[in-house]
CSV table of N, CA and C in Angstrom, one decimal:
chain,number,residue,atom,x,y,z
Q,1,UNK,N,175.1,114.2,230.3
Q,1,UNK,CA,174.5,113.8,229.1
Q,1,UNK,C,173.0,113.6,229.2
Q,2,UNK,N,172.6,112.9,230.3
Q,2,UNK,CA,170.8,112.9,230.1
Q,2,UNK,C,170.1,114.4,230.2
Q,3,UNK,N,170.9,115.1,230.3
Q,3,UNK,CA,170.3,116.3,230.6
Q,3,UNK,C,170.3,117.1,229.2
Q,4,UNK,N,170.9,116.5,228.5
Q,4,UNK,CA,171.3,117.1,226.8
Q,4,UNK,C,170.1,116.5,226.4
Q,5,UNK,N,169.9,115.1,226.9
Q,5,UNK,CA,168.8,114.6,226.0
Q,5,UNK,C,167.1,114.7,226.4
Q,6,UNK,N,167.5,115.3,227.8
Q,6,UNK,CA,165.8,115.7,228.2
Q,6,UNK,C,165.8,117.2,227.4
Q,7,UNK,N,166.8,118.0,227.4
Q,7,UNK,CA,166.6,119.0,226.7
Q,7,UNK,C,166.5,118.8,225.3
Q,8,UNK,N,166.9,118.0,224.4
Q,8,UNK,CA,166.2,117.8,223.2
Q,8,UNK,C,165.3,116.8,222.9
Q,9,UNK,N,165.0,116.3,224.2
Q,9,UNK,CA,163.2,115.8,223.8
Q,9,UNK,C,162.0,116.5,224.1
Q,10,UNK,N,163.0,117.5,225.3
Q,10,UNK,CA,161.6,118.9,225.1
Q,10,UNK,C,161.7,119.9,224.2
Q,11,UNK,N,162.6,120.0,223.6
Q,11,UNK,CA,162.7,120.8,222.6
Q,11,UNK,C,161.6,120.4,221.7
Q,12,UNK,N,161.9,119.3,221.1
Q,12,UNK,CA,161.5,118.4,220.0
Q,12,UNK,C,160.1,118.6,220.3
Q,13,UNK,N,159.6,118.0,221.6
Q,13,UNK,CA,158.2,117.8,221.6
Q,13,UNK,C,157.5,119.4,221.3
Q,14,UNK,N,158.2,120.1,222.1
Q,14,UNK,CA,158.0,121.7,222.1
Q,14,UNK,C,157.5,122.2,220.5
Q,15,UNK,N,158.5,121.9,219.3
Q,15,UNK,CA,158.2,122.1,218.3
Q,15,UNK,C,157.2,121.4,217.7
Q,16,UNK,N,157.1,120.0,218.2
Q,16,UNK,CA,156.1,119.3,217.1
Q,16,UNK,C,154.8,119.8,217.8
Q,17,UNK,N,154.7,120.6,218.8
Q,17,UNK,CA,153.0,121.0,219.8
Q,17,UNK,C,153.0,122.3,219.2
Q,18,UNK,N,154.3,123.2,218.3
Q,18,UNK,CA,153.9,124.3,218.1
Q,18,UNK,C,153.7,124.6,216.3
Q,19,UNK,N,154.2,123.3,215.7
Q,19,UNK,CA,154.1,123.4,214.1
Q,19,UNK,C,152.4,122.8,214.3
Q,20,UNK,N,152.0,123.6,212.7
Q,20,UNK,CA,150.6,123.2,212.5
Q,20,UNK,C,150.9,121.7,212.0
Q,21,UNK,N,149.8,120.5,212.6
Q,21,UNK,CA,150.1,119.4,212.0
Q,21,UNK,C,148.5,119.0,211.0
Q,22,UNK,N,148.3,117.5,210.9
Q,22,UNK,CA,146.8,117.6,209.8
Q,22,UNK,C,145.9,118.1,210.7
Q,23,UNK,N,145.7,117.9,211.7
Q,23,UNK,CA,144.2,118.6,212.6
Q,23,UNK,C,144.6,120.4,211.8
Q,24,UNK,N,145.3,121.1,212.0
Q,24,UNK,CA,145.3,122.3,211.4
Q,24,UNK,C,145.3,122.3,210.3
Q,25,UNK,N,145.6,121.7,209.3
Q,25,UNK,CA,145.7,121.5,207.8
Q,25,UNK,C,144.3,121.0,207.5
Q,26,UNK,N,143.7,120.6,208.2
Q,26,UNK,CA,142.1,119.9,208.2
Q,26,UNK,C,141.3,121.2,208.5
Q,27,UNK,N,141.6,121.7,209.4
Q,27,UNK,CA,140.9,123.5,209.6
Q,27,UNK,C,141.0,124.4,208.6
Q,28,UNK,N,142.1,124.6,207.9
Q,28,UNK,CA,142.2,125.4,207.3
Q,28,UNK,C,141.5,124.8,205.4
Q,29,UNK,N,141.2,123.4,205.4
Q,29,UNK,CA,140.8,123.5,204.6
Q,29,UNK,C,139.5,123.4,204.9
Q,30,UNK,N,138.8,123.0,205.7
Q,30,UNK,CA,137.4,123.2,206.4
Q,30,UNK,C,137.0,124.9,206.2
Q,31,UNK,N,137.6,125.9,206.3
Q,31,UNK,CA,137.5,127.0,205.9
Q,31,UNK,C,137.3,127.3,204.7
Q,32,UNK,N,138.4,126.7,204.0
Q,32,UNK,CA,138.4,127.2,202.6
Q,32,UNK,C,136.9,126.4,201.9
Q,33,UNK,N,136.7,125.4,202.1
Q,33,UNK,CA,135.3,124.8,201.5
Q,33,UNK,C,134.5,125.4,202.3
Q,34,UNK,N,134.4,126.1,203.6
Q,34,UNK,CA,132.9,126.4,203.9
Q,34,UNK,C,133.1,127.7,203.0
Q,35,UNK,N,134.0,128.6,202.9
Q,35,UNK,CA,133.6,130.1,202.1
Q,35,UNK,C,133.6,129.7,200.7
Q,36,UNK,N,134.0,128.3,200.0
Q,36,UNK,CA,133.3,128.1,198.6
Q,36,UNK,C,132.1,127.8,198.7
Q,37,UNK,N,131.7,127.1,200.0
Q,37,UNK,CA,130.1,126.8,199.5
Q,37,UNK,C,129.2,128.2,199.8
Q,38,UNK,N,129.8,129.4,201.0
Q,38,UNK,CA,129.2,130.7,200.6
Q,38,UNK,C,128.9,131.2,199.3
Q,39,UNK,N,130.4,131.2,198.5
Q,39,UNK,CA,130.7,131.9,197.4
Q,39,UNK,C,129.5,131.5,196.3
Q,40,UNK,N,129.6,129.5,196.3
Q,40,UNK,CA,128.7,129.2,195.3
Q,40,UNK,C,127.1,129.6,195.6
Q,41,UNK,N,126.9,130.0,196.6
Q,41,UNK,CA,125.2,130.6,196.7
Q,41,UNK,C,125.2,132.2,196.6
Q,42,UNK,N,126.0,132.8,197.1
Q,42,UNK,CA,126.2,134.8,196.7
Q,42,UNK,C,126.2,134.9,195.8
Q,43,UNK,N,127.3,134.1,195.1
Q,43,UNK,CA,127.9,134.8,193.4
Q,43,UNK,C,127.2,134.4,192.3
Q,44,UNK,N,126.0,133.6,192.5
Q,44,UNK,CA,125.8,133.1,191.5
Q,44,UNK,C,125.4,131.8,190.7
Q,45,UNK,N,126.8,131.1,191.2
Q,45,UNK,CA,127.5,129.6,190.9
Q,45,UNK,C,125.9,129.0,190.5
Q,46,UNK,N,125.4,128.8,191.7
Q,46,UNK,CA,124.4,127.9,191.5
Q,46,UNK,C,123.2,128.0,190.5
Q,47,UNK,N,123.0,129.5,190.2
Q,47,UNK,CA,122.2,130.1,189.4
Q,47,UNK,C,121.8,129.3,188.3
Q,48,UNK,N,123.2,129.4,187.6
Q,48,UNK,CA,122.8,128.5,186.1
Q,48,UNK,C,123.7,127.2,186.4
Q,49,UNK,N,124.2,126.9,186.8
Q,49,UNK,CA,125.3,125.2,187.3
Q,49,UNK,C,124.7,124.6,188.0
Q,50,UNK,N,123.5,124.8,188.7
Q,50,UNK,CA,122.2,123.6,189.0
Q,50,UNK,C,121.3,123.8,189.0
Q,51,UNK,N,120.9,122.6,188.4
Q,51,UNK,CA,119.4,122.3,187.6
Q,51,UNK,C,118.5,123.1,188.4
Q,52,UNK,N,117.7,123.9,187.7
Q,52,UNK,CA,116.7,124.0,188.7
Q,52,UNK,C,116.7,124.9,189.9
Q,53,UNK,N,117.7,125.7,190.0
Q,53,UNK,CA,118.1,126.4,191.3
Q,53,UNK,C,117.1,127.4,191.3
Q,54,UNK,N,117.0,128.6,190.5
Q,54,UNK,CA,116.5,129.7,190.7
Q,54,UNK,C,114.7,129.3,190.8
Q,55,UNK,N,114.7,128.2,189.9
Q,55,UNK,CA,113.1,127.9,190.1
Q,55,UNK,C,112.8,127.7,191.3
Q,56,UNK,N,113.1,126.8,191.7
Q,56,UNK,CA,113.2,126.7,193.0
Q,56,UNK,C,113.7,127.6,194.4
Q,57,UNK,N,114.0,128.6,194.3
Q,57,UNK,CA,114.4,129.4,195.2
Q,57,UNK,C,115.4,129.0,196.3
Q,58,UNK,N,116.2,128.3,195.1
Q,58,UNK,CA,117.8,127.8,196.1
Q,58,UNK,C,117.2,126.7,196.9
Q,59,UNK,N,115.8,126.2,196.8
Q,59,UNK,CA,115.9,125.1,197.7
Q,59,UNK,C,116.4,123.4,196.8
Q,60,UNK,N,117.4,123.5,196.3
Q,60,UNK,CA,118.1,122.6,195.7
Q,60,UNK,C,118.6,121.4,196.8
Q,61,UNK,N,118.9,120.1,196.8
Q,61,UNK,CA,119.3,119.7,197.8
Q,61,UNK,C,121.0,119.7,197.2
Q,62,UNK,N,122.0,120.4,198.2
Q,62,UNK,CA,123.5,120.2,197.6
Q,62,UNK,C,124.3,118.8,196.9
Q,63,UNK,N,123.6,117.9,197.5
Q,63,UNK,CA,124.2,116.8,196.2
Q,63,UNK,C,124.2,116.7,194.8
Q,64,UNK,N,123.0,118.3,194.3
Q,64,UNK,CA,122.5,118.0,193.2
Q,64,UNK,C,123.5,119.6,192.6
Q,65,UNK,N,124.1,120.5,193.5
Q,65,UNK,CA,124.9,121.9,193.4
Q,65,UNK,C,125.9,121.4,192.3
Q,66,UNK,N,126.0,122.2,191.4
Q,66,UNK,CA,127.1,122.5,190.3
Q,66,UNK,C,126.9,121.4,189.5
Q,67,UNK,N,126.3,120.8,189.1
Q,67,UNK,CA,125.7,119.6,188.2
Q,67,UNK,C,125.8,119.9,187.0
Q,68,UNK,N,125.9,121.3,186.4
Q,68,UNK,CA,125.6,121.5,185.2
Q,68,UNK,C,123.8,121.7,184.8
Q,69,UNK,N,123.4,122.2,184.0
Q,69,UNK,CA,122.2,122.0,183.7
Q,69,UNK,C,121.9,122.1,182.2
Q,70,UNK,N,120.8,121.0,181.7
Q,70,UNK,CA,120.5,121.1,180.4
Q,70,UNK,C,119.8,122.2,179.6
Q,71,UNK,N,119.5,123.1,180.6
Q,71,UNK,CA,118.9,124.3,179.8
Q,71,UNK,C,119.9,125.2,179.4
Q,72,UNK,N,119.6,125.4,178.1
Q,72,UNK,CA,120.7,126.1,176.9
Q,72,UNK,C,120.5,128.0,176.9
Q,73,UNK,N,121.0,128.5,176.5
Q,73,UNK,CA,121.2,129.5,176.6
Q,73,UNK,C,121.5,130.4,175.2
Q,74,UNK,N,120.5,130.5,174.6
Q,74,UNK,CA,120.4,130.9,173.0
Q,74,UNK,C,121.2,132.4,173.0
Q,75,UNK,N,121.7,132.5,171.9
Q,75,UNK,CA,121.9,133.7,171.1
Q,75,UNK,C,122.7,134.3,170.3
Q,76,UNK,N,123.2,135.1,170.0
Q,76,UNK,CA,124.2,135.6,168.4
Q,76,UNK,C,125.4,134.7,168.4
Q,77,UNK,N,125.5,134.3,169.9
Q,77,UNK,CA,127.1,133.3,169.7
Q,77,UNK,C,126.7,131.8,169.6
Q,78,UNK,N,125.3,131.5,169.8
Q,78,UNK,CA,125.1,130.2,169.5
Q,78,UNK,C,124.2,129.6,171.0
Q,79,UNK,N,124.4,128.7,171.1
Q,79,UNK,CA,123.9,127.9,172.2
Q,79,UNK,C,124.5,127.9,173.2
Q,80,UNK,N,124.9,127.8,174.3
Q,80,UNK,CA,125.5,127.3,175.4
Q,80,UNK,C,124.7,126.3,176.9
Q,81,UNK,N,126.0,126.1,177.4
Q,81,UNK,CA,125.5,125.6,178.7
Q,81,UNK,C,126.1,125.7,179.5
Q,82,UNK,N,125.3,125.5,180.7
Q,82,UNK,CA,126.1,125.8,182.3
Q,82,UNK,C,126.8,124.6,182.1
Q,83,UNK,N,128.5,124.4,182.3
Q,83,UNK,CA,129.1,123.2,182.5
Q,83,UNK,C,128.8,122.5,183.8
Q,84,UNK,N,129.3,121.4,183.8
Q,84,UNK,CA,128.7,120.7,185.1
Q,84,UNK,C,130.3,120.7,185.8
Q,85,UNK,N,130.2,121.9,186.6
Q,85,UNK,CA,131.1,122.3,187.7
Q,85,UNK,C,132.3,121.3,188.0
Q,86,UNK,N,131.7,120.0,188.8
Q,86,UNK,CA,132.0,119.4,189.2
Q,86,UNK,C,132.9,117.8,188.3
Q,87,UNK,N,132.6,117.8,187.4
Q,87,UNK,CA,133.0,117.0,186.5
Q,87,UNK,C,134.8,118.0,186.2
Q,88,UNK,N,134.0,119.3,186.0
Q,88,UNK,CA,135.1,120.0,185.3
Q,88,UNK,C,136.4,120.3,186.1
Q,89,UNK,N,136.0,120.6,187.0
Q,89,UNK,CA,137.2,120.5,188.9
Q,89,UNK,C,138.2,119.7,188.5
Q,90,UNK,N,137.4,118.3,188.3
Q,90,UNK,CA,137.9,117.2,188.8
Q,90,UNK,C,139.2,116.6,187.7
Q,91,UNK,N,138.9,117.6,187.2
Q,91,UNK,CA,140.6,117.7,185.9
Q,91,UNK,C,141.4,118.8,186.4
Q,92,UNK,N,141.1,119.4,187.1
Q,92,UNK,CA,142.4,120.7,187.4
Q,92,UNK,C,142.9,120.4,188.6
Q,93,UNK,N,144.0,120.9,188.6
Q,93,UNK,CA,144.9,120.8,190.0
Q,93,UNK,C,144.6,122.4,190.6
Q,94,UNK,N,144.7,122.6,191.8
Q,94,UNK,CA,144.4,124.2,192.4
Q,94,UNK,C,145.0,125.2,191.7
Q,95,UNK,N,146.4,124.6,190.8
Q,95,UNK,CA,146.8,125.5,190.0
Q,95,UNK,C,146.7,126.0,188.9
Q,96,UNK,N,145.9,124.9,188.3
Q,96,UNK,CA,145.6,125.2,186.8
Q,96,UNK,C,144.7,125.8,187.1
Q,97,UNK,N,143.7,125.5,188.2
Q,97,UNK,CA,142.1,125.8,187.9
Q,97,UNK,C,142.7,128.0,188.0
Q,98,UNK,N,143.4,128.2,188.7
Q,98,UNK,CA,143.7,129.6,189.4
Q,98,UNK,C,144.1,130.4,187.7
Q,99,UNK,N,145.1,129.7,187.0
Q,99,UNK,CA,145.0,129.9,186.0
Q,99,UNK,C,144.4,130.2,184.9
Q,100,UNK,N,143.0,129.5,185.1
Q,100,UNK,CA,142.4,129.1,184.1
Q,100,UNK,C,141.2,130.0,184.9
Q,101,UNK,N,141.0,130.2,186.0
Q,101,UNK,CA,140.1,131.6,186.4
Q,101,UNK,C,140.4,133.0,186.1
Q,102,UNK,N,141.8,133.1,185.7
Q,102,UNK,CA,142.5,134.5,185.3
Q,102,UNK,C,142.2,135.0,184.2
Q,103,UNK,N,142.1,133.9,182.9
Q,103,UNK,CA,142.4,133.6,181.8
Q,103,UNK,C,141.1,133.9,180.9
Q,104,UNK,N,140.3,133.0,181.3
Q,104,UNK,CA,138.9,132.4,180.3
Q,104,UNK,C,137.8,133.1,179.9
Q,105,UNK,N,137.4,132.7,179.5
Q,105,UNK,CA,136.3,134.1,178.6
Q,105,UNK,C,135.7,133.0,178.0
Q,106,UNK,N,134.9,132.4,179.0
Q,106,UNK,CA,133.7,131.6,177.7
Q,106,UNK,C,132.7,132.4,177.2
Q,107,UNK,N,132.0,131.5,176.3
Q,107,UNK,CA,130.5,132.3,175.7
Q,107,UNK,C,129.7,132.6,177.0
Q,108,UNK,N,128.7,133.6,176.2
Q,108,UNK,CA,127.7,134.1,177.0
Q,108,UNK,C,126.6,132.9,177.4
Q,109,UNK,N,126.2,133.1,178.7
Q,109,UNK,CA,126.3,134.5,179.4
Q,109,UNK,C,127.0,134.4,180.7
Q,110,UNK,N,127.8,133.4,180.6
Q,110,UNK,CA,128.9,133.3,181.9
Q,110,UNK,C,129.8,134.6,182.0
Q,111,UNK,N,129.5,135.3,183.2
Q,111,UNK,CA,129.9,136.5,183.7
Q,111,UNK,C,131.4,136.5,183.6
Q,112,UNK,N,132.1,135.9,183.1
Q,112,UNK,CA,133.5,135.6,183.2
Q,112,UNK,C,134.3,137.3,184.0
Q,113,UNK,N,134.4,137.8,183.6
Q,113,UNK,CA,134.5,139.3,184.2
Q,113,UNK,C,134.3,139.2,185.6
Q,114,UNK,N,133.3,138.6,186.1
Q,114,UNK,CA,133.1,138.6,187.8
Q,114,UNK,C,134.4,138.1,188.5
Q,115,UNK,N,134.4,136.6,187.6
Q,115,UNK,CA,135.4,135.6,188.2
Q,115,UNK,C,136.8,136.0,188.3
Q,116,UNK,N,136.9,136.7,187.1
Q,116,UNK,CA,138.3,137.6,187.1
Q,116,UNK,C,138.8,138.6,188.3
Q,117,UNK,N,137.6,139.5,188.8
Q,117,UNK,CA,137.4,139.8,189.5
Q,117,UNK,C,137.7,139.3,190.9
Q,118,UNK,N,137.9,138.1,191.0
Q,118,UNK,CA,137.6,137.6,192.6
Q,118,UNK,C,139.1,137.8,192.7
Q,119,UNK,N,139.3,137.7,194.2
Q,119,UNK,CA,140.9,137.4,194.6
Q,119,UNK,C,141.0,135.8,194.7
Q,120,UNK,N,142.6,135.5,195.4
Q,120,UNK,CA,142.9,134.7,195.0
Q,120,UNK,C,142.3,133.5,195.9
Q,121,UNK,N,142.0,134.2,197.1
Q,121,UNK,CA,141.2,133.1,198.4
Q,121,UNK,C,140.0,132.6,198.1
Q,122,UNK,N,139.2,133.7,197.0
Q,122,UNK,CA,138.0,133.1,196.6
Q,122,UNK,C,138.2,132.4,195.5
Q,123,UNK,N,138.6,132.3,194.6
Q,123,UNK,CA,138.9,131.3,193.8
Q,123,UNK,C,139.2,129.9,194.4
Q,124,UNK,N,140.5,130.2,195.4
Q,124,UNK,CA,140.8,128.8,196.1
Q,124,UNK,C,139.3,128.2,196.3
Q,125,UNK,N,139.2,129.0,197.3
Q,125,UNK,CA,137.8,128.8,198.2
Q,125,UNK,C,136.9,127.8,197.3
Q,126,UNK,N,136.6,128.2,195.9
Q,126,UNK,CA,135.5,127.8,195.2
Q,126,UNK,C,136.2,126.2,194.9
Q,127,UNK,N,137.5,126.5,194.3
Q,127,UNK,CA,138.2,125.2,194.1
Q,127,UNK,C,138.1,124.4,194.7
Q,128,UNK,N,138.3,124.4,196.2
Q,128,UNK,CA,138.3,123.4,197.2
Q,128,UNK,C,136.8,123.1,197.5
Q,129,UNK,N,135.9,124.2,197.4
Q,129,UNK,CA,134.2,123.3,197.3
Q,129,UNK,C,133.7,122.3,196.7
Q,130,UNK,N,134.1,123.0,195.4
Q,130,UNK,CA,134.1,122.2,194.6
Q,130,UNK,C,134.3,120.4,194.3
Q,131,UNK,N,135.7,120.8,194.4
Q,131,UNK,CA,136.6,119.3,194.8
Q,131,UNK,C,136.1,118.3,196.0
Q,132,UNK,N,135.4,119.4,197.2
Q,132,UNK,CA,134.9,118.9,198.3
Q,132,UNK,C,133.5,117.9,198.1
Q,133,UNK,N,132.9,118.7,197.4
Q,133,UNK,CA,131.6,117.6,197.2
Q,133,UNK,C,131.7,116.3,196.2
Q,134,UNK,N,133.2,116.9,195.3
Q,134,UNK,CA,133.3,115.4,194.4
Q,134,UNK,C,132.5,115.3,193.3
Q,135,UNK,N,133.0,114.7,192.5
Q,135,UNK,CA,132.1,114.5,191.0
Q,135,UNK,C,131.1,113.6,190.8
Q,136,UNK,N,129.8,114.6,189.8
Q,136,UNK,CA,128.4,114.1,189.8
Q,136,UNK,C,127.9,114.4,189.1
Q,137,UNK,N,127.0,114.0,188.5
Q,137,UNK,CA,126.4,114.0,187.1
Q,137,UNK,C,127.0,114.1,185.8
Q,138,UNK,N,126.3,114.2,184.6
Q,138,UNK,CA,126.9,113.9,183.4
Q,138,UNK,C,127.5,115.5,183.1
Q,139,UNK,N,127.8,115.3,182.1
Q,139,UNK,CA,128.7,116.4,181.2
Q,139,UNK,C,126.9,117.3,180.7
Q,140,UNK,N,127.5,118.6,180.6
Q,140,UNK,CA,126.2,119.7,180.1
Q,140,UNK,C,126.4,119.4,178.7
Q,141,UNK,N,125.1,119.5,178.0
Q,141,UNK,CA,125.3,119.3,176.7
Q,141,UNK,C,126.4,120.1,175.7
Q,142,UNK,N,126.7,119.9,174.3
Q,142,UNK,CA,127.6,120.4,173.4
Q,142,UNK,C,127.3,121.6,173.2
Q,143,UNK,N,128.2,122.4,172.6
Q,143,UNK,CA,127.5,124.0,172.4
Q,143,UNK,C,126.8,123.7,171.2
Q,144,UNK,N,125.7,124.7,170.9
Q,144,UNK,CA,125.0,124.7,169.6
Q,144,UNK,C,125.4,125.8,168.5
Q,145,UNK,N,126.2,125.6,167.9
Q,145,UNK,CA,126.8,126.9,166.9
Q,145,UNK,C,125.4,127.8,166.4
Q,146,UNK,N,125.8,129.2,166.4
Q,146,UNK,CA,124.5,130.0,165.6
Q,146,UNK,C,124.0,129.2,164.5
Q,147,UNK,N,122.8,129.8,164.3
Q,147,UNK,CA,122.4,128.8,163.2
Q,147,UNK,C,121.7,127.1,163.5
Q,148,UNK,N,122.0,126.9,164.1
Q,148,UNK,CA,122.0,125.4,164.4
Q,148,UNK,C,120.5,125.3,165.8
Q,149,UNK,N,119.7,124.6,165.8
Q,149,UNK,CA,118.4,124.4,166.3
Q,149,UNK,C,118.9,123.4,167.8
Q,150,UNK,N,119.0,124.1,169.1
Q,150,UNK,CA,119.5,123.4,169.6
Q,150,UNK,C,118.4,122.0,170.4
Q,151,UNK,N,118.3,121.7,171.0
Q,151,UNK,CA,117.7,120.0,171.1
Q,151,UNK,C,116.7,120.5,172.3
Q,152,UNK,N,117.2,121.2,173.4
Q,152,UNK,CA,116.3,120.8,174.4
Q,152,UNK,C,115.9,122.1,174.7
Q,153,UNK,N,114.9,122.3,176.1
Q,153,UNK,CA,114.4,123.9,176.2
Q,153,UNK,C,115.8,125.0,176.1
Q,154,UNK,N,115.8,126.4,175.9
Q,154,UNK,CA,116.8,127.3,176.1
Q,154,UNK,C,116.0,128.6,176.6
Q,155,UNK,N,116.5,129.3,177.0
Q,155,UNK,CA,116.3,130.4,177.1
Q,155,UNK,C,116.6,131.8,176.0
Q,156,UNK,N,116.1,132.1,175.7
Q,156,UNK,CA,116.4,133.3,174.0
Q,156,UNK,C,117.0,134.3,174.6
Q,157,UNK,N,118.0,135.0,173.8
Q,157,UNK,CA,118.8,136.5,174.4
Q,157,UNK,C,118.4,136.8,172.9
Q,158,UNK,N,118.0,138.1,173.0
Q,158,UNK,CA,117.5,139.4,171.2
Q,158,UNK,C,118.9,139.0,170.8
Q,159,UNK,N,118.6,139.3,169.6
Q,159,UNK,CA,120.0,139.8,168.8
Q,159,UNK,C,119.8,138.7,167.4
């Protein structure tokens, strides 16, 4: 009998040293946020979703990444804004947001087409960046319907 039970205490230990436990579950999401915070400087993200990025030549400090920004974005569809990223995360679950990256088609001039584009790791990837730095700053301003004089600087698109 003790020999049944050294054999299933090394079993046991055997498996719990060979299942991934949180140290691996902590790696693997350590990955997925370091390739969203790639994603959000390659693709774009930061371009128009923080203040001030491109002026500055990406020297942004990251606390300030995905903020949204108050500069509007004029033209035949009206006004828009860069949402502020991180506010907006912080309502989706990994699954909705996946969904809701398949789906959406906001106003211009959010590349929506790109996003569609991505697979599904980068999507995660952004999700869990996202989520990783946590929510900050206010909401981007309201859209400004055509016609309508929007409030603060914009940028003009013809048409």
């Amino acid at each position: 009998m003790p020999i049944k039970l050294s054999l299933a205490a090394a079993t046991c230990t055997l498996i719990a040293l060979a299942a991934p436990g949180p140290a691996a579950a902590l790696d693997g999401d350590r990955v997925l946020v370091e390739r969203g915070r790639y994603l959000a400087q390659t693709a774009g993200c930061n371009d128009c979703h923080t203040p001030g990025y491109a002026a500055a030549e990406g020297r942004v400090p990251e606390a300030l990444w995905l903020t949204g920004d108050p500069l509007g974005w004029s033209g035949p569809w009206g006004t828009t804004y860069a949402t502020n990223l991180r506010l907006y995360m912080r309502d989706h679950s990994e699954a909705s947001w996946l969904r809701t990256a398949r789906s959406f088609k906001p106003r211009p001039p959010m590349p929506w087409f790109n996003v569609h584009a991505m697979d599904e790791r980068d999507l995660r990837a952004l999700y869990h960046y996202i989520r990783h730095l946590g929510p900050a700053g206010t909401p981007a301003p309201a859209y400004v319907p055509p016609g309508q004089a929007p409030a603060g600087p914009v940028v003009k698109f013809p048409g």
